[in-house]
Amino acid sequence: MVLSDMFAFSFMLRAFFAALLVGTLCSLLSFFVVLKRLSFLGAGISHTALGGIALGLVTGLNPVLTGTIFAVGTAMSTGYISRISKISEDTVVGIFYASGMAFGIALISTFKGFYPELFSLLFGNILAVTIPDLMLMGIVLTVILLFVVLFFKELLAICFDEEMAAAGGLPVKMLYMGLLAAMGLAVMVSIQLVGVVLVAALIVIPGATGHRLSVNYRGMLAVSLITGLVGSVSGLFLSYYYPIPPGASIVLILTVIFAFSVAVQPLLTKLRYAA
Amino acid sequence: MEEVVVSARNLCVTLSGRTVLEEVTFDVRSGEFTGIIGPNGAGKTTLLRAILGLVPIQQGEIVVMGTPSSNLRDARSRIGYMPQHQSFDRRFPLSAADVVATGLLSPRTLLRSIIGKKSSIAAALHAVGMEQYSDRSFQDLSGGEQQRILLARSLVRRPELLLLDEPSAGLDFPAQQSFIELLHKLQRKDDLTVILVSHDLVSVAAAADKLVCINRSMHIHGRPGAVLHSLRLDEAYRCQFELFRDAEERSSVGIE
């Protein structure tokens, strides 16, 4: 098993860079998703995106573009509706989740045809990533990274106590909507890696692992980034050597890392109190 | 005569179609310690949020330090706020100093570093007697210690007006007493104007210069002794209070 063999294939090299980009992007946002308790939103956005993807497929538009519009629209609408109507985000996501899927299924059933891209968008196909896809992922990562770096302390304060942040005069609604839009974008570019069905794991597990293993936000962010990168890259390697789809192997490795964090957390807590 | 810091006139607030506050009028003067009391659902928290301009006002007005609450902007830096403890996750991965630092954030600190504000954080922690806990994880602290850290957060910008919403809820009696004593000490030392929302009639009556009793509408306001002896208190709480007066003329209260 030699890595250079793997990278002899240009599609594997592209897949490797896609895993690095998406792993970084998702684990960065996962930090905020877990702290703001938006885990279900990740699953909701991805499933709603199916409606947008289906719309793109049946109309001949770019399904990634239509899916992105649906994903970002869902994320921001969820925030807006839950605020103005005082309905919890979970409830709003639950409604969008099902209705987006239903819309997608209805479109595909009505406009019967052959949609080979649909399967790869449902279950992910990192090996089919193209250079333009990588460029799109790079642009999305850069924009989101810029947003997070510029407003990190404010986003952290909003995650901790939104009421206090609003009382201090911070533009809470704008930053929160920005975070939701970033989630929508991240989910959409990640769908190519692991698919609609599994993308929520990339948005949730790295941050959840960081939260288990660290009691300060710097450590949590570092563990989240390491988990996301290790999970994405090692999942890709695993799928190269064993007949497991990359999306599934990435999510399984992330799950193993999370299970490990749950197992060692009591020990870490004991060590911390002993120190 | 002391300056009026908060002035509410005929205040009406409706949330989701329900009238939460109706015709509420009162003044809070500089350096005064005012307790807002009332039964559950009386609109006490909404009143604090209205002072902060966080809820829309349908009728009437609130003026805070000469500025309408709907347009506080720069005046916000002169207000400290400690929301109800339910508003945050106690397992959040921040150190005590990090929690206090969140109190420094404002529109002025957007895109700017607050690393140079370490002395303000240290001073706020010192003021509440928690300087040695600076690097401790917030989640490892007891409920009483966490409340002190949150008080330090609301003091970090050296406010003139301090708003506290049930700050001692969930604490045992000694911790509640200790918290109220600390608050009183800080108020005297810095001549702070304090507005404290509390369910605990006994401790708030002992600490406050003035009580405002609301139950959606204004029921009574005045000196604690007068408020606690008034039949309008019974009306607000829809029960009968039996009053005892202790040697220091401070009122304690029991329910019949």
Coordinates of C-alpha atoms in Angstrom, one line a residue:
Chain A
M1 CA 0.0 0.0 0.0
V2 CA 2.0 3.0 -1.2
L3 CA 0.5 6.4 -1.2
S4 CA 2.3 7.5 -4.3
D5 CA 0.4 4.8 -6.2
M6 CA -2.8 6.4 -5.1
F7 CA -1.7 9.9 -6.1
A8 CA -0.6 8.6 -9.5
F9 CA -4.3 8.9 -10.5
S10 CA -5.2 12.6 -11.1
F11 CA -8.8 12.0 -9.9
M12 CA -7.4 10.8 -6.5
L13 CA -5.2 13.9 -6.3
R14 CA -8.3 16.1 -6.9
A15 CA -10.3 14.0 -4.4
F16 CA -7.5 14.5 -1.8
F17 CA -7.6 18.3 -2.2
A18 CA -11.4 18.2 -2.1
A19 CA -11.2 16.3 1.2
L20 CA -8.7 18.8 2.6
L21 CA -10.9 21.8 1.6
V22 CA -14.2 20.3 2.7
G23 CA -12.7 18.9 5.9
T24 CA -11.4 22.3 6.9
L25 CA -14.6 24.1 5.9
C26 CA -17.0 21.8 7.7
S27 CA -15.0 21.4 10.8
L28 CA -14.6 25.2 11.1
L29 CA -18.3 25.7 10.9
S30 CA -19.0 22.6 13.0
F31 CA -17.4 24.5 15.9
F32 CA -20.2 27.1 15.8
V33 CA -22.9 24.6 14.8
V34 CA -22.3 22.6 18.0
L35 CA -21.9 25.6 20.2
K36 CA -25.1 27.3 18.9
R37 CA -26.9 23.9 18.9
L38 CA -27.8 24.0 15.3
S39 CA -26.9 20.3 14.6
F40 CA -30.2 19.4 13.1
L41 CA -30.0 22.4 10.8
G42 CA -27.1 20.7 8.9
A43 CA -29.3 17.7 8.1
G44 CA -32.2 19.9 7.3
I45 CA -30.3 22.0 4.8
S46 CA -28.8 19.1 3.0
H47 CA -32.2 17.3 2.6
T48 CA -33.9 20.5 1.5
A49 CA -31.1 21.0 -1.1
L50 CA -32.4 17.9 -2.8
G51 CA -35.4 20.0 -3.9
G52 CA -33.0 22.5 -5.5
I53 CA -30.9 19.8 -7.1
A54 CA -34.0 18.1 -8.6
L55 CA -35.1 21.5 -9.9
G56 CA -31.7 22.0 -11.6
L57 CA -31.8 18.5 -13.1
V58 CA -35.3 18.7 -14.6
T59 CA -34.9 22.2 -15.9
G60 CA -31.3 21.7 -17.3
L61 CA -29.9 24.3 -15.0
N62 CA -26.7 23.6 -13.0
P63 CA -28.0 21.4 -10.1
V64 CA -25.2 22.6 -7.8
L65 CA -26.3 26.2 -8.4
T66 CA -30.0 25.5 -7.8
G67 CA -29.1 23.3 -4.8
T68 CA -27.0 26.1 -3.3
I69 CA -29.8 28.6 -3.7
F70 CA -32.1 26.1 -1.9
A71 CA -29.5 25.4 0.8
V72 CA -28.7 29.0 1.6
G73 CA -32.4 30.0 1.3
T74 CA -33.4 27.2 3.7
A75 CA -30.7 28.1 6.3
M76 CA -31.6 31.8 6.3
S77 CA -35.4 31.3 6.1
T78 CA -35.1 29.0 9.1
G79 CA -33.4 31.7 11.1
Y80 CA -35.8 34.3 10.0
I81 CA -39.0 32.3 10.5
S82 CA -37.9 31.0 13.9
R83 CA -37.2 34.6 15.0
I84 CA -40.3 36.3 13.9
S85 CA -42.7 33.5 14.8
K86 CA -41.0 32.4 18.0
I87 CA -41.1 28.8 16.6
S88 CA -37.9 26.8 17.6
E89 CA -35.3 26.3 14.8
D90 CA -35.7 22.5 15.2
T91 CA -39.4 22.7 14.3
V92 CA -38.8 25.0 11.3
V93 CA -36.0 22.8 10.0
G94 CA -38.2 19.7 10.5
I95 CA -40.8 21.3 8.2
F96 CA -38.2 22.4 5.5
Y97 CA -36.5 19.0 5.7
A98 CA -39.5 17.0 4.7
S99 CA -41.0 19.6 2.3
G100 CA -37.7 20.0 0.4
M101 CA -37.3 16.3 0.0
A102 CA -41.0 16.0 -1.1
F103 CA -40.5 18.7 -3.6
G104 CA -37.4 17.0 -5.0
I105 CA -39.1 13.6 -5.2
A106 CA -42.2 15.1 -6.8
L107 CA -40.1 16.8 -9.5
I108 CA -38.1 13.7 -10.3
S109 CA -41.2 11.5 -10.5
T110 CA -43.1 14.0 -12.6
F111 CA -40.3 14.7 -15.1
K112 CA -39.2 11.1 -15.6
G113 CA -35.7 10.9 -17.2
F114 CA -32.2 9.7 -16.7
Y115 CA -30.4 11.7 -14.1
P116 CA -27.0 10.1 -13.5
E117 CA -25.8 13.1 -11.4
L118 CA -28.7 12.5 -8.9
F119 CA -27.1 9.3 -7.5
S120 CA -23.7 11.0 -6.9
L121 CA -25.4 14.0 -5.3
L122 CA -27.4 11.8 -3.0
F123 CA -24.5 9.6 -1.9
G124 CA -21.5 11.7 -2.8
N125 CA -18.8 11.1 -5.4
I126 CA -15.6 12.7 -4.4
L127 CA -13.7 10.8 -7.1
A128 CA -15.7 12.7 -9.8
V129 CA -14.5 16.1 -8.4
T130 CA -13.3 18.4 -11.2
I131 CA -10.9 21.3 -11.2
P132 CA -13.8 23.8 -11.4
D133 CA -15.4 22.0 -8.4
L134 CA -12.1 22.4 -6.5
M135 CA -12.0 26.1 -7.4
L136 CA -15.6 26.6 -6.2
M137 CA -14.7 24.8 -2.9
G138 CA -11.6 27.0 -2.5
I139 CA -13.6 30.2 -3.1
V140 CA -16.3 29.1 -0.6
L141 CA -13.7 28.2 2.0
T142 CA -11.9 31.6 1.5
V143 CA -15.2 33.6 1.9
I144 CA -16.3 31.6 5.0
L145 CA -12.8 31.7 6.5
L146 CA -12.7 35.5 6.0
F147 CA -16.1 35.8 7.6
V148 CA -15.1 33.7 10.6
V149 CA -11.7 35.3 11.1
L150 CA -13.2 38.8 11.0
F151 CA -16.1 38.2 13.3
F152 CA -14.8 35.3 15.4
K153 CA -15.2 36.9 18.8
E154 CA -18.6 38.2 18.0
L155 CA -19.8 34.8 16.7
L156 CA -18.5 33.2 19.8
A157 CA -20.3 35.7 22.0
I158 CA -23.5 35.1 20.1
C159 CA -23.2 31.4 20.5
F160 CA -22.6 31.9 24.3
D161 CA -25.3 34.3 25.0
E162 CA -27.3 36.0 22.3
E163 CA -29.3 38.1 24.6
M164 CA -26.2 39.6 26.2
A165 CA -24.6 40.2 22.8
A166 CA -27.8 42.0 21.6
A167 CA -27.8 44.1 24.7
G168 CA -24.2 45.1 24.0
G169 CA -25.3 46.5 20.6
L170 CA -23.8 43.7 18.4
P171 CA -25.5 43.2 15.1
V172 CA -26.7 39.8 16.3
K173 CA -29.3 39.2 13.5
M174 CA -26.9 40.0 10.7
L175 CA -24.1 37.8 12.1
Y176 CA -26.5 35.0 12.8
M177 CA -27.8 35.1 9.3
G178 CA -24.3 35.2 8.0
L179 CA -23.5 32.1 9.9
L180 CA -26.6 30.3 8.6
A181 CA -25.7 31.4 5.0
A182 CA -22.2 30.0 5.5
M183 CA -23.7 26.7 6.7
G184 CA -25.9 26.6 3.6
L185 CA -22.8 27.1 1.3
A186 CA -20.7 24.6 3.2
V187 CA -23.4 22.0 3.1
M188 CA -23.8 22.4 -0.6
V189 CA -20.1 22.1 -1.5
S190 CA -19.8 19.2 0.9
I191 CA -22.6 17.3 -0.8
Q192 CA -20.2 16.4 -3.6
L193 CA -17.9 14.7 -1.1
V194 CA -20.4 12.7 1.0
G195 CA -23.8 13.3 -0.5
V196 CA -27.1 14.7 0.7
V197 CA -27.7 11.8 3.0
L198 CA -24.4 11.9 5.0
V199 CA -23.3 15.5 4.9
A200 CA -24.8 16.3 8.3
A201 CA -22.1 14.2 9.9
L202 CA -19.3 16.5 8.5
I203 CA -21.1 19.5 10.0
V204 CA -21.7 18.0 13.4
I205 CA -19.1 15.3 14.4
P206 CA -15.9 17.4 14.3
G207 CA -17.4 20.1 16.6
A208 CA -19.0 17.5 18.9
T209 CA -15.7 15.7 19.2
G210 CA -13.9 19.0 20.0
H211 CA -16.6 19.8 22.6
R212 CA -16.0 16.4 24.3
L213 CA -12.3 16.7 24.5
S214 CA -11.7 20.3 25.4
V215 CA -12.9 22.7 28.0
N216 CA -11.7 25.9 26.2
Y217 CA -12.8 27.1 22.8
R218 CA -9.3 27.2 21.4
G219 CA -8.8 23.5 22.1
M220 CA -12.3 22.7 20.8
L221 CA -11.6 24.5 17.5
A222 CA -8.2 22.8 17.1
V223 CA -9.7 19.3 17.8
S224 CA -12.6 20.1 15.5
L225 CA -10.3 21.0 12.7
I226 CA -8.0 18.0 13.3
T227 CA -11.0 15.6 13.4
G228 CA -12.5 17.0 10.2
L229 CA -9.2 16.7 8.3
V230 CA -8.3 13.3 9.6
G231 CA -11.8 12.0 9.0
S232 CA -12.0 13.3 5.4
V233 CA -8.5 12.3 4.3
S234 CA -8.3 8.9 6.0
G235 CA -11.8 8.1 4.8
L236 CA -10.7 8.8 1.3
F237 CA -7.6 6.5 1.8
L238 CA -9.8 3.8 3.2
S239 CA -12.1 3.9 0.2
Y240 CA -9.1 3.6 -2.1
Y241 CA -7.9 0.4 -0.6
Y242 CA -11.2 -1.2 0.4
P243 CA -14.5 -1.3 -1.6
I244 CA -16.3 1.3 0.5
P245 CA -17.8 4.4 -1.0
P246 CA -15.7 7.5 0.1
G247 CA -18.7 9.3 1.6
A248 CA -19.5 6.3 3.8
S249 CA -15.9 5.7 4.9
I250 CA -15.4 9.3 5.8
V251 CA -18.5 9.4 8.0
L252 CA -17.6 6.0 9.6
I253 CA -14.1 7.2 10.5
L254 CA -15.6 10.4 11.9
T255 CA -18.0 8.3 14.0
V256 CA -15.1 6.1 15.3
I257 CA -13.2 9.3 16.3
F258 CA -16.3 10.6 18.1
A259 CA -16.8 7.3 19.9
F260 CA -13.2 7.4 21.0
S261 CA -13.7 11.0 22.3
V262 CA -16.7 9.8 24.3
A263 CA -14.6 6.9 25.7
V264 CA -11.6 9.0 26.8
Q265 CA -13.4 12.0 28.0
P266 CA -14.0 10.7 31.6
L267 CA -10.2 10.0 31.8
L268 CA -9.4 13.4 30.6
T269 CA -11.7 15.0 33.1
K270 CA -10.1 13.0 35.9
L271 CA -6.6 14.1 34.8
R272 CA -7.7 17.7 34.6
Y273 CA -9.1 17.6 38.2
A274 CA -6.0 15.8 39.4
A275 CA -3.6 18.4 37.9
Chain B
M1 CA -32.2 66.2 43.3
E2 CA -30.5 63.2 41.6
E3 CA -30.7 62.9 37.8
V4 CA -33.4 60.6 36.4
V5 CA -31.5 57.7 34.7
V6 CA -34.5 55.6 33.5
S7 CA -37.9 57.2 32.9
A8 CA -40.8 55.0 31.7
R9 CA -44.0 56.7 30.7
N10 CA -47.3 54.9 30.0
L11 CA -45.3 52.0 28.6
C12 CA -47.2 49.4 26.6
V13 CA -45.5 46.3 25.1
T14 CA -47.3 43.6 23.1
L15 CA -45.5 40.4 22.1
S16 CA -47.1 38.0 19.6
G17 CA -50.5 39.7 20.0
R18 CA -50.4 39.4 23.8
T19 CA -50.2 42.5 26.0
V20 CA -47.3 42.0 28.3
L21 CA -47.0 45.5 29.8
E22 CA -49.6 48.1 30.0
E23 CA -49.5 51.7 31.2
V24 CA -46.3 51.3 33.2
T25 CA -44.8 54.5 34.5
F26 CA -41.9 55.0 36.9
D27 CA -38.6 56.8 37.3
V28 CA -35.2 55.5 38.5
R29 CA -32.8 58.1 39.8
S30 CA -29.0 58.1 39.7
G31 CA -27.4 55.9 42.4
E32 CA -30.7 54.3 43.3
F33 CA -31.1 50.5 43.8
T34 CA -34.6 49.6 42.4
G35 CA -36.1 46.2 42.7
I36 CA -38.7 45.1 40.2
I37 CA -41.0 42.5 41.7
G38 CA -44.2 40.7 40.5
P39 CA -45.5 37.2 40.1
N40 CA -44.5 34.8 37.3
G41 CA -45.4 36.2 33.8
A42 CA -45.8 39.7 35.2
G43 CA -43.6 41.2 32.5
K44 CA -40.5 41.8 34.6
T45 CA -38.0 40.5 32.1
T46 CA -39.8 42.2 29.3
L47 CA -39.5 45.5 31.2
L48 CA -35.8 45.1 31.4
R49 CA -35.6 44.2 27.7
A50 CA -37.7 47.2 26.9
I51 CA -35.2 49.4 28.8
L52 CA -32.4 47.9 26.7
G53 CA -34.4 48.5 23.5
L54 CA -34.6 44.8 22.8
V55 CA -38.4 44.7 22.4
P56 CA -40.6 47.1 20.4
I57 CA -42.7 49.5 22.4
Q58 CA -46.3 49.9 21.2
Q59 CA -47.2 53.0 23.2
G60 CA -45.5 55.3 25.7
E61 CA -41.7 55.7 25.9
I62 CA -38.6 54.8 28.0
V63 CA -35.8 57.3 28.2
V64 CA -32.5 55.9 29.4
M65 CA -29.8 58.4 30.4
G66 CA -31.5 61.0 28.2
T67 CA -31.8 58.7 25.1
P68 CA -34.9 56.9 23.9
S69 CA -34.5 53.1 24.5
S70 CA -35.3 52.5 20.8
N71 CA -32.1 54.3 19.8
L72 CA -29.6 53.6 22.6
R73 CA -26.5 53.1 20.4
D74 CA -23.5 54.8 22.2
A75 CA -25.5 54.8 25.5
R76 CA -25.3 51.0 25.5
S77 CA -21.7 51.1 26.6
R78 CA -22.9 52.8 29.8
I79 CA -25.3 50.0 30.6
G80 CA -24.4 46.6 32.2
Y81 CA -26.8 43.7 31.8
M82 CA -27.0 40.3 33.4
P83 CA -29.7 38.3 31.7
Q84 CA -31.5 35.3 33.3
H85 CA -29.2 32.3 33.8
Q86 CA -31.2 30.2 31.4
S87 CA -30.0 32.2 28.4
F88 CA -26.6 30.4 28.1
D89 CA -25.1 27.0 28.2
R90 CA -23.2 26.4 31.4
R91 CA -20.9 23.8 29.6
F92 CA -19.7 26.4 27.1
P93 CA -15.9 26.1 26.6
L94 CA -14.8 29.4 27.9
S95 CA -12.5 30.4 30.8
A96 CA -13.8 32.9 33.4
A97 CA -11.7 35.7 31.8
D98 CA -13.2 34.8 28.3
V99 CA -16.7 35.1 29.7
V100 CA -15.9 38.5 31.1
A101 CA -14.3 39.5 27.8
T102 CA -17.6 38.9 25.9
G103 CA -19.0 41.9 27.9
L104 CA -16.5 44.2 26.1
L105 CA -17.9 43.5 22.7
S106 CA -19.9 46.3 21.0
P107 CA -20.2 47.8 17.6
R108 CA -17.0 49.7 18.3
T109 CA -15.0 46.5 18.8
L110 CA -16.1 45.0 15.4
L111 CA -13.0 44.2 13.3
R112 CA -10.8 45.3 16.3
S113 CA -8.9 43.4 18.8
I114 CA -9.8 43.4 22.5
I115 CA -6.5 41.9 23.6
G116 CA -5.4 45.3 25.1
K117 CA -8.4 45.2 27.4
K118 CA -6.9 42.7 29.8
S119 CA -6.7 45.2 32.6
S120 CA -10.4 45.9 32.3
I121 CA -11.1 42.2 32.6
A122 CA -8.8 41.8 35.6
A123 CA -10.4 44.8 37.3
A124 CA -13.9 43.4 36.8
L125 CA -12.9 40.0 38.2
H126 CA -11.2 41.8 41.1
A127 CA -14.4 43.8 41.8
V128 CA -16.4 40.6 42.3
G129 CA -13.6 38.8 44.2
M130 CA -12.9 36.3 41.5
E131 CA -9.5 37.4 40.2
Q132 CA -7.9 34.0 41.1
Y133 CA -10.4 32.2 38.9
S134 CA -9.4 34.1 35.8
D135 CA -8.0 31.0 33.9
R136 CA -10.4 28.5 35.4
S137 CA -12.9 26.9 33.0
F138 CA -16.3 28.5 33.4
Q139 CA -18.0 25.1 33.4
D140 CA -15.9 23.9 36.4
L141 CA -17.3 26.8 38.6
S142 CA -20.2 26.4 41.1
G143 CA -23.5 28.2 40.4
G144 CA -22.6 31.0 42.8
E145 CA -19.1 31.5 41.2
Q146 CA -20.6 31.5 37.7
Q147 CA -23.0 34.2 38.8
R148 CA -20.2 36.3 40.1
I149 CA -18.3 35.9 36.8
L150 CA -21.4 36.9 34.9
L151 CA -21.7 40.0 37.2
A152 CA -18.1 40.8 36.3
R153 CA -19.0 40.5 32.7
S154 CA -21.8 43.1 33.1
L155 CA -19.4 45.4 35.0
V156 CA -16.4 45.2 32.6
R157 CA -17.3 48.3 30.7
R158 CA -17.7 50.2 34.0
P159 CA -21.4 51.0 33.4
E160 CA -23.4 53.7 35.2
L161 CA -26.6 51.6 35.0
L162 CA -26.7 47.9 35.9
L163 CA -29.7 45.8 34.9
L164 CA -30.0 42.3 36.5
D165 CA -32.6 39.7 35.7
E166 CA -33.0 37.1 38.5
P167 CA -29.3 37.0 39.2
S168 CA -29.6 34.8 42.3
A169 CA -32.2 32.4 40.9
G170 CA -31.1 28.8 41.5
L171 CA -28.6 29.7 44.2
D172 CA -28.9 28.4 47.8
F173 CA -29.8 30.9 50.5
P174 CA -26.2 31.8 51.7
A175 CA -25.1 32.2 48.1
Q176 CA -28.1 34.5 47.4
Q177 CA -27.3 36.6 50.5
S178 CA -23.6 36.8 49.5
F179 CA -24.5 37.8 46.0
I180 CA -26.9 40.6 47.1
E181 CA -24.3 41.9 49.6
L182 CA -21.7 42.0 46.9
L183 CA -24.1 43.9 44.6
H184 CA -24.9 46.4 47.4
K185 CA -21.2 46.9 48.0
L186 CA -20.5 47.5 44.3
Q187 CA -23.4 49.9 44.1
R188 CA -22.2 52.0 47.0
K189 CA -18.6 52.0 45.9
D190 CA -19.2 53.1 42.3
D191 CA -22.5 54.9 42.8
L192 CA -24.1 52.6 40.4
T193 CA -27.8 52.8 39.5
V194 CA -29.1 49.3 39.8
I195 CA -32.4 47.7 38.6
L196 CA -32.8 44.2 39.9
V197 CA -35.6 41.9 38.8
S198 CA -36.3 39.2 41.4
H199 CA -38.9 36.7 42.6
D200 CA -37.3 36.8 46.0
L201 CA -39.3 39.5 47.9
V202 CA -37.3 39.2 51.1
S203 CA -33.8 39.7 49.7
V204 CA -34.8 42.4 47.2
A205 CA -36.8 44.3 49.8
A206 CA -33.8 44.2 52.1
A207 CA -31.4 45.5 49.5
A208 CA -33.5 48.0 47.4
D209 CA -34.1 51.7 48.0
K210 CA -37.3 51.4 46.0
L211 CA -39.6 48.6 44.8
V212 CA -41.6 48.6 41.6
C213 CA -44.4 46.0 41.7
I214 CA -45.9 45.0 38.3
N215 CA -48.3 42.4 37.1
R216 CA -48.7 43.4 33.5
S217 CA -49.8 46.9 34.6
M218 CA -48.2 49.0 37.3
H219 CA -49.5 48.1 40.8
I220 CA -47.4 50.1 43.2
H221 CA -43.9 51.6 43.5
G222 CA -42.2 53.3 46.4
R223 CA -40.0 52.6 49.4
P224 CA -39.9 48.8 50.3
G225 CA -41.7 49.2 53.6
A226 CA -44.6 51.1 51.9
V227 CA -44.8 48.6 49.0
L228 CA -44.8 45.5 51.2
H229 CA -47.5 47.0 53.5
S230 CA -49.7 47.9 50.6
L231 CA -52.8 45.9 49.8
R232 CA -51.9 46.5 46.1
L233 CA -49.1 44.0 46.6
D234 CA -51.8 41.4 47.4
E235 CA -53.7 42.4 44.3
A236 CA -50.6 42.0 42.1
Y237 CA -49.7 38.5 43.5
R238 CA -53.3 37.5 44.0
C239 CA -52.6 36.3 47.5
Q240 CA -52.4 37.7 51.0
F241 CA -49.1 38.7 52.5
E242 CA -48.4 38.7 56.2
L243 CA -45.8 41.3 57.1
F244 CA -43.2 41.3 59.9
R245 CA -41.0 44.2 60.6
D246 CA -37.6 43.4 62.0
A247 CA -35.5 45.6 64.3
E248 CA -33.8 47.4 61.5
E249 CA -37.1 48.5 60.0
R250 CA -36.3 46.3 57.0
S251 CA -39.4 44.3 56.0
S252 CA -39.6 40.6 55.6
V253 CA -42.6 38.9 54.2
G254 CA -44.6 35.7 54.5
I255 CA -47.6 34.4 52.6
E256 CA -50.9 33.5 54.3

